[in-house]
Amino acid sequence: MYPLEIYGGGLYLGILSLIDIRTRKIPQWLLILGMLMAVITKSICKNISIILIISGVAIGLLFCMISKTTGEKLGVGDSYVITLIGAFTGMWNLLQILCYAFLFSACYSAAILIIKKFNRKIQIPFIPFLMAAYVLWSF
């Protein structure tokens, strides 16, 4: 990927992370803007095959279905962001980013449970972990 793609994606995820931390809701217009950025970027750069992009989007849509069927245990906004990352990076990179993000969120959740003794029903924003995983993946 090109540096402009990496920095642009990181900046976009950073903005979404701040919104997710503060409000736990992602505005639809930001998600649409992200999808437009992914489509335009991939149309210009063409550094990932269309099959990998479609596969990445399919994985994201699977997360959207999981979110809907579980009563949003994983937020719909988080699932849409996963779909965007899949469209932007492709299937294999998305899977790697998801592995990092779930590892980071598991470590954070364990630390919160141990240190602050919260119960298991606490909700944490997931997009910051996606951003951290994206940054780790990009290096």
Tab-separated table of C-alpha atoms in Angstrom:
chain	number	residue	atom	x	y	z
A	1	MET	CA	0.000	0.000	0.000
A	2	TYR	CA	1.048	3.568	-0.596
A	3	PRO	CA	1.962	5.844	2.331
A	4	LEU	CA	-0.935	8.194	1.596
A	5	GLU	CA	-3.353	5.257	1.829
A	6	ILE	CA	-1.850	4.115	5.124
A	7	TYR	CA	-1.823	7.570	6.724
A	8	GLY	CA	-5.286	8.429	5.412
A	9	GLY	CA	-6.723	5.180	6.752
A	10	GLY	CA	-5.017	5.693	10.099
A	11	LEU	CA	-6.310	9.265	10.370
A	12	TYR	CA	-9.833	8.159	9.471
A	13	LEU	CA	-9.761	5.364	12.064
A	14	GLY	CA	-8.334	7.804	14.610
A	15	ILE	CA	-11.274	10.161	14.119
A	16	LEU	CA	-13.728	7.263	14.363
A	17	SER	CA	-11.973	6.045	17.518
A	18	LEU	CA	-12.403	9.375	19.261
A	19	ILE	CA	-16.082	9.467	18.321
A	20	ASP	CA	-16.550	5.854	19.449
A	21	ILE	CA	-14.910	6.530	22.807
A	22	ARG	CA	-16.994	9.660	23.445
A	23	THR	CA	-20.420	8.731	22.084
A	24	ARG	CA	-20.400	4.985	21.282
A	25	LYS	CA	-22.226	5.942	18.058
A	26	ILE	CA	-20.660	6.440	14.632
A	27	PRO	CA	-22.454	8.918	12.346
A	28	GLN	CA	-23.680	7.371	9.111
A	29	TRP	CA	-22.212	10.146	7.012
A	30	LEU	CA	-18.726	9.270	8.273
A	31	LEU	CA	-19.230	5.633	7.301
A	32	ILE	CA	-20.434	6.651	3.834
A	33	LEU	CA	-17.455	8.989	3.498
A	34	GLY	CA	-15.144	6.112	4.437
A	35	MET	CA	-16.674	3.828	1.832
A	36	LEU	CA	-16.323	6.538	-0.822
A	37	MET	CA	-12.676	7.002	0.181
A	38	ALA	CA	-12.061	3.258	-0.102
A	39	VAL	CA	-13.714	3.047	-3.533
A	40	ILE	CA	-11.865	6.094	-4.891
A	41	THR	CA	-8.529	4.997	-3.448
A	42	LYS	CA	-8.800	1.471	-4.811
A	43	SER	CA	-9.957	2.785	-8.197
A	44	ILE	CA	-6.857	4.959	-8.465
A	45	CYS	CA	-4.195	2.778	-6.835
A	46	LYS	CA	-5.297	-0.709	-7.938
A	47	ASN	CA	-2.715	-2.381	-5.704
A	48	ILE	CA	-5.039	-5.144	-4.447
A	49	SER	CA	-7.009	-7.556	-6.597
A	50	ILE	CA	-10.758	-7.089	-6.792
A	51	ILE	CA	-11.285	-10.635	-5.495
A	52	LEU	CA	-9.435	-9.832	-2.261
A	53	ILE	CA	-11.410	-6.611	-1.858
A	54	ILE	CA	-14.745	-8.383	-2.390
A	55	SER	CA	-13.666	-11.116	0.031
A	56	GLY	CA	-12.741	-8.494	2.633
A	57	VAL	CA	-16.129	-6.835	2.237
A	58	ALA	CA	-17.825	-10.252	2.559
A	59	ILE	CA	-16.066	-10.836	5.884
A	60	GLY	CA	-17.240	-7.421	7.055
A	61	LEU	CA	-20.805	-8.196	6.001
A	62	LEU	CA	-20.568	-11.449	7.968
A	63	PHE	CA	-19.740	-9.362	11.045
A	64	CYS	CA	-22.770	-7.148	10.260
A	65	MET	CA	-24.985	-10.242	10.243
A	66	ILE	CA	-23.459	-11.444	13.517
A	67	SER	CA	-24.073	-8.027	15.014
A	68	LYS	CA	-27.729	-8.039	13.991
A	69	THR	CA	-28.377	-11.610	15.181
A	70	THR	CA	-26.705	-11.152	18.584
A	71	GLY	CA	-28.630	-8.023	19.461
A	72	GLU	CA	-25.614	-5.804	18.769
A	73	LYS	CA	-23.203	-7.422	21.221
A	74	LEU	CA	-20.689	-6.265	18.616
A	75	GLY	CA	-21.945	-2.856	17.520
A	76	VAL	CA	-23.279	-2.303	14.035
A	77	GLY	CA	-20.930	0.671	13.622
A	78	ASP	CA	-17.989	-1.562	14.499
A	79	SER	CA	-19.145	-4.081	11.913
A	80	TYR	CA	-19.431	-1.386	9.239
A	81	VAL	CA	-15.921	-0.201	10.048
A	82	ILE	CA	-14.678	-3.792	9.700
A	83	THR	CA	-16.373	-3.875	6.281
A	84	LEU	CA	-14.614	-0.634	5.339
A	85	ILE	CA	-11.247	-1.994	6.426
A	86	GLY	CA	-11.938	-5.123	4.362
A	87	ALA	CA	-12.706	-2.979	1.314
A	88	PHE	CA	-9.590	-0.940	1.902
A	89	THR	CA	-7.030	-3.642	2.730
A	90	GLY	CA	-8.410	-6.888	1.300
A	91	MET	CA	-9.309	-10.175	2.935
A	92	TRP	CA	-5.968	-11.427	4.231
A	93	ASN	CA	-4.909	-8.103	5.664
A	94	LEU	CA	-8.331	-7.672	7.267
A	95	LEU	CA	-8.011	-11.053	8.983
A	96	GLN	CA	-4.608	-10.080	10.328
A	97	ILE	CA	-5.941	-6.724	11.567
A	98	LEU	CA	-8.904	-8.460	13.222
A	99	CYS	CA	-6.609	-10.904	15.027
A	100	TYR	CA	-4.598	-8.004	16.449
A	101	ALA	CA	-7.744	-6.048	17.368
A	102	PHE	CA	-9.347	-8.975	19.194
A	103	LEU	CA	-6.068	-9.675	21.012
A	104	PHE	CA	-5.769	-6.032	22.098
A	105	SER	CA	-9.385	-5.868	23.251
A	106	ALA	CA	-9.043	-9.141	25.163
A	107	CYS	CA	-5.947	-7.869	26.996
A	108	TYR	CA	-7.662	-4.567	27.782
A	109	SER	CA	-10.797	-6.316	29.003
A	110	ALA	CA	-8.782	-8.655	31.221
A	111	ALA	CA	-6.888	-5.720	32.693
A	112	ILE	CA	-10.111	-3.829	33.412
A	113	LEU	CA	-11.651	-6.863	35.068
A	114	ILE	CA	-8.588	-7.406	37.252
A	115	ILE	CA	-7.728	-3.804	38.160
A	116	LYS	CA	-11.084	-2.115	38.467
A	117	LYS	CA	-13.132	-5.197	39.231
A	118	PHE	CA	-15.894	-4.343	36.776
A	119	ASN	CA	-18.495	-6.903	35.931
A	120	ARG	CA	-18.619	-8.788	32.638
A	121	LYS	CA	-21.437	-6.649	31.267
A	122	ILE	CA	-19.339	-3.525	30.748
A	123	GLN	CA	-19.164	-2.335	27.148
A	124	ILE	CA	-15.954	-1.054	25.605
A	125	PRO	CA	-15.539	0.753	22.289
A	126	PHE	CA	-13.980	-1.550	19.677
A	127	ILE	CA	-12.892	0.905	16.976
A	128	PRO	CA	-9.836	2.105	18.979
A	129	PHE	CA	-8.595	-1.503	18.953
A	130	LEU	CA	-9.189	-1.680	15.196
A	131	MET	CA	-7.157	1.513	14.813
A	132	ALA	CA	-4.313	0.166	16.970
A	133	ALA	CA	-4.325	-3.067	14.987
A	134	TYR	CA	-4.337	-1.128	11.698
A	135	VAL	CA	-1.356	0.937	12.842
A	136	LEU	CA	0.540	-2.200	13.915
A	137	TRP	CA	-0.339	-3.907	10.615
A	138	SER	CA	0.813	-0.911	8.538
A	139	PHE	CA	4.329	-1.102	9.981
